[in-house]
Amino acid sequence: VQLQASGGGLVQAGDSLRLSCAASGRTFRDYATGWFRQAPGKERAFVAAISRSGGVTNYVDSVKGRFTISRDNAKNTAYLQMNSLRPEDTAVYYCAAVLSGSLRWYATTQREYRYWGQGTQVTVSS
């Protein structure tokens, strides 16, 4: 499956952005999906994950209550709605996917994901 992330940009603290991850080449509904981010000088880190059905989600503590991961399997797209953005959210955001045999399973580590998008830059100014 090929992934294309988009929706990043430059915003002020407190603003919102919605990232999209468009998938092509395979049946997107068969894949669990996740978002990771890499801040300057830091390693890429887990942000959020969603099961192939969309019924189960997971978030890193720092974004809970502010970010929402979702998916529309009919549109072959996953989303990351980011509200109340903070300067520390500044990073390149990557979407990832892995084939899943379970409707409820999701992955939170990089090594579990097989496919990656190219990344989209999110910059939050104070």
Tab-separated table of N, CA and C in Angstrom:
chain	number	residue	atom	x	y	z
A	1	VAL	N	0.845	-1.172	0.000
A	1	VAL	CA	0.000	0.000	0.000
A	1	VAL	C	0.893	1.239	0.000
A	2	GLN	N	0.501	2.238	-0.776
A	2	GLN	CA	1.232	3.508	-0.807
A	2	GLN	C	0.462	4.539	0.027
A	3	LEU	N	1.200	5.319	0.799
A	3	LEU	CA	0.584	6.299	1.690
A	3	LEU	C	1.065	7.698	1.340
A	4	GLN	N	0.139	8.645	1.362
A	4	GLN	CA	0.466	10.034	1.079
A	4	GLN	C	-0.115	10.898	2.192
A	5	ALA	N	0.775	11.483	2.994
A	5	ALA	CA	0.338	12.356	4.085
A	5	ALA	C	0.261	13.799	3.596
A	6	SER	N	-0.723	14.521	4.108
A	6	SER	CA	-0.885	15.925	3.739
A	6	SER	C	-1.603	16.667	4.853
A	7	GLY	N	-1.652	17.983	4.728
A	7	GLY	CA	-2.410	18.784	5.683
A	7	GLY	C	-1.586	19.572	6.678
A	8	GLY	N	-0.283	19.401	6.647
A	8	GLY	CA	0.570	20.144	7.565
A	8	GLY	C	0.621	21.622	7.213
A	9	GLY	N	1.238	22.388	8.102
A	9	GLY	CA	1.358	23.807	7.841
A	9	GLY	C	1.911	24.544	9.039
A	10	LEU	N	1.911	25.866	8.926
A	10	LEU	CA	2.374	26.746	10.003
A	10	LEU	C	1.158	27.371	10.667
A	11	VAL	N	1.024	27.137	11.975
A	11	VAL	CA	-0.118	27.661	12.718
A	11	VAL	C	0.374	28.267	14.026
A	12	GLN	N	-0.529	28.957	14.704
A	12	GLN	CA	-0.200	29.508	16.011
A	12	GLN	C	-0.668	28.573	17.111
A	13	ALA	N	-0.083	28.712	18.262
A	13	ALA	CA	-0.490	27.920	19.417
A	13	ALA	C	-1.989	28.104	19.656
A	14	GLY	N	-2.662	26.985	19.902
A	14	GLY	CA	-4.098	27.013	20.127
A	14	GLY	C	-4.921	26.720	18.888
A	15	ASP	N	-4.285	26.790	17.725
A	15	ASP	CA	-4.989	26.523	16.470
A	15	ASP	C	-5.179	25.020	16.256
A	16	SER	N	-5.874	24.707	15.171
A	16	SER	CA	-6.139	23.320	14.806
A	16	SER	C	-5.648	23.025	13.393
A	17	LEU	N	-5.341	21.769	13.167
A	17	LEU	CA	-5.002	21.263	11.841
A	17	LEU	C	-5.569	19.862	11.716
A	18	ARG	N	-5.882	19.468	10.491
A	18	ARG	CA	-6.272	18.085	10.235
A	18	ARG	C	-5.334	17.499	9.199
A	19	LEU	N	-4.634	16.472	9.591
A	19	LEU	CA	-3.764	15.751	8.671
A	19	LEU	C	-4.549	14.626	8.013
A	20	SER	N	-4.216	14.355	6.777
A	20	SER	CA	-4.827	13.258	6.034
A	20	SER	C	-3.745	12.287	5.579
A	21	CYS	N	-4.117	11.039	5.503
A	21	CYS	CA	-3.223	9.991	5.001
A	21	CYS	C	-4.008	9.203	3.963
A	22	ALA	N	-3.744	9.470	2.700
A	22	ALA	CA	-4.451	8.810	1.615
A	22	ALA	C	-3.708	7.549	1.199
A	23	ALA	N	-4.427	6.450	1.116
A	23	ALA	CA	-3.821	5.159	0.782
A	23	ALA	C	-4.249	4.714	-0.613
A	24	SER	N	-3.352	4.022	-1.281
A	24	SER	CA	-3.667	3.477	-2.594
A	24	SER	C	-2.916	2.168	-2.782
A	25	GLY	N	-3.382	1.357	-3.686
A	25	GLY	CA	-2.670	0.150	-4.059
A	25	GLY	C	-3.153	-1.130	-3.392
A	26	ARG	N	-3.802	-1.029	-2.263
A	26	ARG	CA	-4.316	-2.214	-1.563
A	26	ARG	C	-5.655	-1.849	-0.933
A	27	THR	N	-6.265	-2.818	-0.294
A	27	THR	CA	-7.527	-2.593	0.379
A	27	THR	C	-7.253	-1.962	1.737
A	28	PHE	N	-7.491	-0.675	1.822
A	28	PHE	CA	-7.110	0.076	3.015
A	28	PHE	C	-7.775	-0.456	4.268
A	29	ARG	N	-8.982	-0.965	4.152
A	29	ARG	CA	-9.702	-1.433	5.333
A	29	ARG	C	-9.035	-2.655	5.973
A	30	ASP	N	-8.076	-3.255	5.309
A	30	ASP	CA	-7.363	-4.406	5.868
A	30	ASP	C	-6.147	-3.993	6.698
A	31	TYR	N	-5.911	-2.695	6.801
A	31	TYR	CA	-4.690	-2.208	7.432
A	31	TYR	C	-4.974	-1.395	8.691
A	32	ALA	N	-4.301	-1.735	9.768
A	32	ALA	CA	-4.256	-0.841	10.918
A	32	ALA	C	-3.342	0.333	10.562
A	33	THR	N	-3.653	1.491	11.121
A	33	THR	CA	-2.952	2.716	10.726
A	33	THR	C	-2.485	3.484	11.947
A	34	GLY	N	-1.388	4.184	11.784
A	34	GLY	CA	-0.877	4.991	12.885
A	34	GLY	C	-0.250	6.277	12.411
A	35	TRP	N	-0.056	7.190	13.336
A	35	TRP	CA	0.654	8.445	13.095
A	35	TRP	C	1.853	8.515	14.044
A	36	PHE	N	2.966	8.943	13.503
A	36	PHE	CA	4.176	9.172	14.274
A	36	PHE	C	4.648	10.589	13.965
A	37	ARG	N	5.545	11.102	14.793
A	37	ARG	CA	6.118	12.416	14.518
A	37	ARG	C	7.577	12.438	14.914
A	38	GLN	N	8.325	13.292	14.221
A	38	GLN	CA	9.742	13.463	14.516
A	38	GLN	C	10.028	14.945	14.648
A	39	ALA	N	10.334	15.342	15.861
A	39	ALA	CA	10.689	16.727	16.139
A	39	ALA	C	12.173	16.940	15.842
A	40	PRO	N	12.590	18.177	15.615
A	40	PRO	CA	13.998	18.447	15.321
A	40	PRO	C	14.909	17.921	16.408
A	41	GLY	N	15.904	17.147	16.014
A	41	GLY	CA	16.866	16.626	16.954
A	41	GLY	C	16.390	15.453	17.791
A	42	LYS	N	15.199	14.954	17.479
A	42	LYS	CA	14.656	13.844	18.263
A	42	LYS	C	14.324	12.665	17.364
A	43	GLU	N	14.149	11.519	17.991
A	43	GLU	CA	13.759	10.336	17.243
A	43	GLU	C	12.262	10.377	16.926
A	44	ARG	N	11.906	9.640	15.886
A	44	ARG	CA	10.499	9.541	15.535
A	44	ARG	C	9.750	8.810	16.654
A	45	ALA	N	8.559	9.319	16.992
A	45	ALA	CA	7.819	8.797	18.133
A	45	ALA	C	6.352	8.588	17.796
A	46	PHE	N	5.756	7.657	18.478
A	46	PHE	CA	4.357	7.320	18.300
A	46	PHE	C	3.454	8.469	18.737
A	47	VAL	N	2.370	8.691	17.965
A	47	VAL	CA	1.386	9.700	18.316
A	47	VAL	C	0.008	9.060	18.542
A	48	ALA	N	-0.452	8.303	17.554
A	48	ALA	CA	-1.804	7.736	17.647
A	48	ALA	C	-1.918	6.548	16.717
A	49	ALA	N	-2.844	5.654	17.040
A	49	ALA	CA	-3.082	4.482	16.213
A	49	ALA	C	-4.571	4.168	16.180
A	50	ILE	N	-4.982	3.485	15.114
A	50	ILE	CA	-6.380	3.106	14.957
A	50	ILE	C	-6.448	1.730	14.307
A	51	SER	N	-7.372	0.929	14.790
A	51	SER	CA	-7.549	-0.403	14.238
A	51	SER	C	-8.133	-0.325	12.829
A	52	ARG	N	-8.109	-1.417	12.109
A	52	ARG	CA	-8.586	-1.411	10.731
A	52	ARG	C	-10.064	-1.087	10.641
A	53	SER	N	-10.811	-1.441	11.674
A	53	SER	CA	-12.249	-1.141	11.671
A	53	SER	C	-12.542	0.299	12.086
A	54	GLY	N	-11.563	0.922	12.742
A	54	GLY	CA	-11.774	2.260	13.287
A	54	GLY	C	-12.371	2.255	14.675
A	55	GLY	N	-12.648	1.064	15.195
A	55	GLY	CA	-13.341	0.994	16.465
A	55	GLY	C	-12.458	1.107	17.696
A	56	VAL	N	-11.153	0.968	17.509
A	56	VAL	CA	-10.218	1.035	18.637
A	56	VAL	C	-9.110	2.023	18.306
A	57	THR	N	-8.815	2.888	19.260
A	57	THR	CA	-7.772	3.880	19.057
A	57	THR	C	-6.845	3.929	20.270
A	58	ASN	N	-5.680	4.521	20.078
A	58	ASN	CA	-4.720	4.657	21.154
A	58	ASN	C	-3.902	5.917	20.922
A	59	TYR	N	-3.517	6.606	21.993
A	59	TYR	CA	-2.782	7.861	21.870
A	59	TYR	C	-1.632	7.917	22.866
A	60	VAL	N	-0.612	8.649	22.487
A	60	VAL	CA	0.420	8.972	23.455
A	60	VAL	C	-0.186	9.963	24.443
A	61	ASP	N	0.259	9.920	25.685
A	61	ASP	CA	-0.366	10.731	26.731
A	61	ASP	C	-0.375	12.223	26.405
A	62	SER	N	0.669	12.699	25.761
A	62	SER	CA	0.795	14.146	25.541
A	62	SER	C	-0.240	14.718	24.582
A	63	VAL	N	-0.920	13.878	23.824
A	63	VAL	CA	-1.919	14.379	22.879
A	63	VAL	C	-3.339	13.976	23.239
A	64	LYS	N	-3.496	13.195	24.275
A	64	LYS	CA	-4.834	12.754	24.669
A	64	LYS	C	-5.708	13.962	25.003
A	65	GLY	N	-6.930	13.950	24.479
A	65	GLY	CA	-7.841	15.061	24.698
A	65	GLY	C	-7.680	16.189	23.702
A	66	ARG	N	-6.594	16.177	22.922
A	66	ARG	CA	-6.365	17.235	21.932
A	66	ARG	C	-6.399	16.687	20.498
A	67	PHE	N	-5.884	15.483	20.303
A	67	PHE	CA	-5.809	14.881	18.975
A	67	PHE	C	-6.831	13.760	18.862
A	68	THR	N	-7.351	13.586	17.658
A	68	THR	CA	-8.275	12.499	17.379
A	68	THR	C	-7.886	11.822	16.073
A	69	ILE	N	-7.658	10.515	16.155
A	69	ILE	CA	-7.377	9.744	14.951
A	69	ILE	C	-8.678	9.111	14.470
A	70	SER	N	-8.866	9.082	13.166
A	70	SER	CA	-10.068	8.481	12.591
A	70	SER	C	-9.725	7.954	11.205
A	71	ARG	N	-10.678	7.280	10.614
A	71	ARG	CA	-10.459	6.768	9.264
A	71	ARG	C	-11.783	6.662	8.538
A	72	ASP	N	-11.728	6.777	7.241
A	72	ASP	CA	-12.870	6.568	6.366
A	72	ASP	C	-12.439	5.529	5.342
A	73	ASN	N	-12.791	4.291	5.578
A	73	ASN	CA	-12.326	3.217	4.701
A	73	ASN	C	-12.921	3.329	3.298
A	74	ALA	N	-14.081	3.955	3.185
A	74	ALA	CA	-14.677	4.149	1.864
A	74	ALA	C	-13.848	5.116	1.029
A	75	LYS	N	-13.138	6.022	1.706
A	75	LYS	CA	-12.284	6.997	1.013
A	75	LYS	C	-10.813	6.623	1.071
A	76	ASN	N	-10.509	5.466	1.654
A	76	ASN	CA	-9.114	5.013	1.765
A	76	ASN	C	-8.229	6.073	2.429
A	77	THR	N	-8.744	6.683	3.467
A	77	THR	CA	-8.031	7.783	4.102
A	77	THR	C	-8.134	7.701	5.614
A	78	ALA	N	-7.010	7.991	6.267
A	78	ALA	CA	-6.979	8.150	7.717
A	78	ALA	C	-6.712	9.620	8.023
A	79	TYR	N	-7.141	10.034	9.204
A	79	TYR	CA	-7.018	11.443	9.579
A	79	TYR	C	-6.424	11.572	10.971
A	80	LEU	N	-5.825	12.724	11.207
A	80	LEU	CA	-5.401	13.094	12.554
A	80	LEU	C	-5.861	14.533	12.765
A	81	GLN	N	-6.924	14.682	13.530
A	81	GLN	CA	-7.419	16.003	13.894
A	81	GLN	C	-6.641	16.488	15.101
A	82	MET	N	-5.988	17.630	14.950
A	82	MET	CA	-5.132	18.154	16.013
A	82	MET	C	-5.687	19.499	16.468
A	83	ASN	N	-6.131	19.539	17.706
A	83	ASN	CA	-6.676	20.765	18.290
A	83	ASN	C	-5.762	21.272	19.398
A	84	SER	N	-5.955	22.524	19.760
A	84	SER	CA	-5.167	23.120	20.852
A	84	SER	C	-3.679	22.856	20.667
A	85	LEU	N	-3.196	23.111	19.485
A	85	LEU	CA	-1.794	22.827	19.170
A	85	LEU	C	-0.847	23.651	20.026
A	86	ARG	N	0.276	23.041	20.337
A	86	ARG	CA	1.306	23.653	21.174
A	86	ARG	C	2.622	23.701	20.398
A	87	PRO	N	3.515	24.590	20.765
A	87	PRO	CA	4.823	24.623	20.086
A	87	PRO	C	5.536	23.278	20.132
A	88	GLU	N	5.360	22.531	21.194
A	88	GLU	CA	6.025	21.226	21.306
A	88	GLU	C	5.430	20.173	20.375
A	89	ASP	N	4.350	20.488	19.700
A	89	ASP	CA	3.797	19.590	18.683
A	89	ASP	C	4.506	19.761	17.337
A	90	THR	N	5.378	20.746	17.239
A	90	THR	CA	6.115	20.970	16.004
A	90	THR	C	6.952	19.747	15.646
A	91	ALA	N	6.736	19.234	14.444
A	91	ALA	CA	7.424	18.013	14.009
A	91	ALA	C	7.014	17.699	12.572
A	92	VAL	N	7.723	16.751	12.001
A	92	VAL	CA	7.264	16.132	10.767
A	92	VAL	C	6.390	14.951	11.162
A	93	TYR	N	5.192	14.908	10.619
A	93	TYR	CA	4.235	13.859	10.966
A	93	TYR	C	4.173	12.822	9.841
A	94	TYR	N	4.252	11.565	10.234
A	94	TYR	CA	4.233	10.447	9.294
A	94	TYR	C	3.043	9.542	9.579
A	95	CYS	N	2.402	9.078	8.522
A	95	CYS	CA	1.411	8.036	8.706
A	95	CYS	C	2.026	6.696	8.295
A	96	ALA	N	1.494	5.645	8.878
A	96	ALA	CA	2.023	4.307	8.640
A	96	ALA	C	0.881	3.308	8.647
A	97	ALA	N	1.111	2.168	8.021
A	97	ALA	CA	0.069	1.143	7.939
A	97	ALA	C	0.687	-0.244	8.003
A	98	VAL	N	-0.089	-1.161	8.520
A	98	VAL	CA	0.339	-2.555	8.595
A	98	VAL	C	-0.884	-3.434	8.396
A	99	LEU	N	-0.706	-4.500	7.633
A	99	LEU	CA	-1.794	-5.435	7.386
A	99	LEU	C	-2.225	-6.066	8.708
A	100	SER	N	-3.524	-6.113	8.932
A	100	SER	CA	-4.036	-6.620	10.205
A	100	SER	C	-5.102	-7.669	9.976
A	101	GLY	N	-4.989	-8.770	10.703
A	101	GLY	CA	-5.987	-9.824	10.626
A	101	GLY	C	-7.113	-9.645	11.621
A	102	SER	N	-7.000	-8.610	12.458
A	102	SER	CA	-7.997	-8.367	13.503
A	102	SER	C	-8.671	-7.021	13.295
A	103	LEU	N	-9.965	-6.970	13.539
A	103	LEU	CA	-10.686	-5.712	13.428
A	103	LEU	C	-10.338	-4.744	14.549
A	104	ARG	N	-9.762	-5.263	15.663
A	104	ARG	CA	-9.557	-4.429	16.832
A	104	ARG	C	-8.081	-4.180	17.172
A	105	TRP	N	-7.183	-4.813	16.446
A	105	TRP	CA	-5.773	-4.685	16.764
A	105	TRP	C	-5.198	-3.382	16.208
A	106	TYR	N	-4.240	-2.815	16.938
A	106	TYR	CA	-3.517	-1.653	16.439
A	106	TYR	C	-2.066	-1.786	16.893
A	107	ALA	N	-1.197	-0.984	16.311
A	107	ALA	CA	0.227	-1.048	16.632
A	107	ALA	C	0.709	0.313	17.121
A	108	THR	N	1.668	0.287	18.050
A	108	THR	CA	2.189	1.535	18.606
A	108	THR	C	3.690	1.702	18.448
A	109	THR	N	4.359	0.723	17.852
A	109	THR	CA	5.804	0.834	17.668
A	109	THR	C	6.149	0.884	16.188
A	110	GLN	N	7.227	1.563	15.861
A	110	GLN	CA	7.619	1.723	14.473
A	110	GLN	C	7.889	0.385	13.797
A	111	ARG	N	8.493	-0.529	14.510
A	111	ARG	CA	8.903	-1.783	13.874
A	111	ARG	C	7.713	-2.637	13.475
A	112	GLU	N	6.526	-2.357	14.039
A	112	GLU	CA	5.342	-3.128	13.686
A	112	GLU	C	4.747	-2.676	12.350
A	113	TYR	N	5.083	-1.473	11.914
A	113	TYR	CA	4.489	-0.947	10.696
A	113	TYR	C	5.329	-1.299	9.473
A	114	ARG	N	4.672	-1.645	8.404
A	114	ARG	CA	5.339	-2.064	7.186
A	114	ARG	C	5.428	-0.927	6.168
A	115	TYR	N	4.415	-0.085	6.125
A	115	TYR	CA	4.340	0.933	5.071
A	115	TYR	C	4.310	2.328	5.711
A	116	TRP	N	5.007	3.271	5.055
A	116	TRP	CA	5.137	4.618	5.592
A	116	TRP	C	4.879	5.656	4.505
A	117	GLY	N	4.245	6.755	4.904
A	117	GLY	CA	4.102	7.902	4.031
A	117	GLY	C	5.336	8.782	4.113
A	118	GLN	N	5.355	9.851	3.347
A	118	GLN	CA	6.553	10.673	3.214
A	118	GLN	C	6.689	11.741	4.284
A	119	GLY	N	5.674	11.996	5.069
A	119	GLY	CA	5.750	13.004	6.116
A	119	GLY	C	5.213	14.355	5.688
A	120	THR	N	4.628	15.065	6.653
A	120	THR	CA	4.129	16.407	6.415
A	120	THR	C	4.523	17.272	7.608
A	121	GLN	N	5.031	18.465	7.331
A	121	GLN	CA	5.572	19.324	8.383
A	121	GLN	C	4.459	20.088	9.088
A	122	VAL	N	4.494	20.035	10.405
A	122	VAL	CA	3.604	20.843	11.244
A	122	VAL	C	4.472	21.748	12.110
A	123	THR	N	4.251	23.038	12.002
A	123	THR	CA	5.002	24.006	12.793
A	123	THR	C	4.020	24.858	13.575
A	124	VAL	N	4.209	24.890	14.892
A	124	VAL	CA	3.326	25.644	15.769
A	124	VAL	C	4.132	26.760	16.425
A	125	SER	N	3.751	27.981	16.158
A	125	SER	CA	4.461	29.117	16.735
A	125	SER	C	3.783	29.554	18.026
A	126	SER	N	4.576	30.099	18.919
A	126	SER	CA	4.038	30.521	20.224
A	126	SER	C	3.535	31.952	20.173
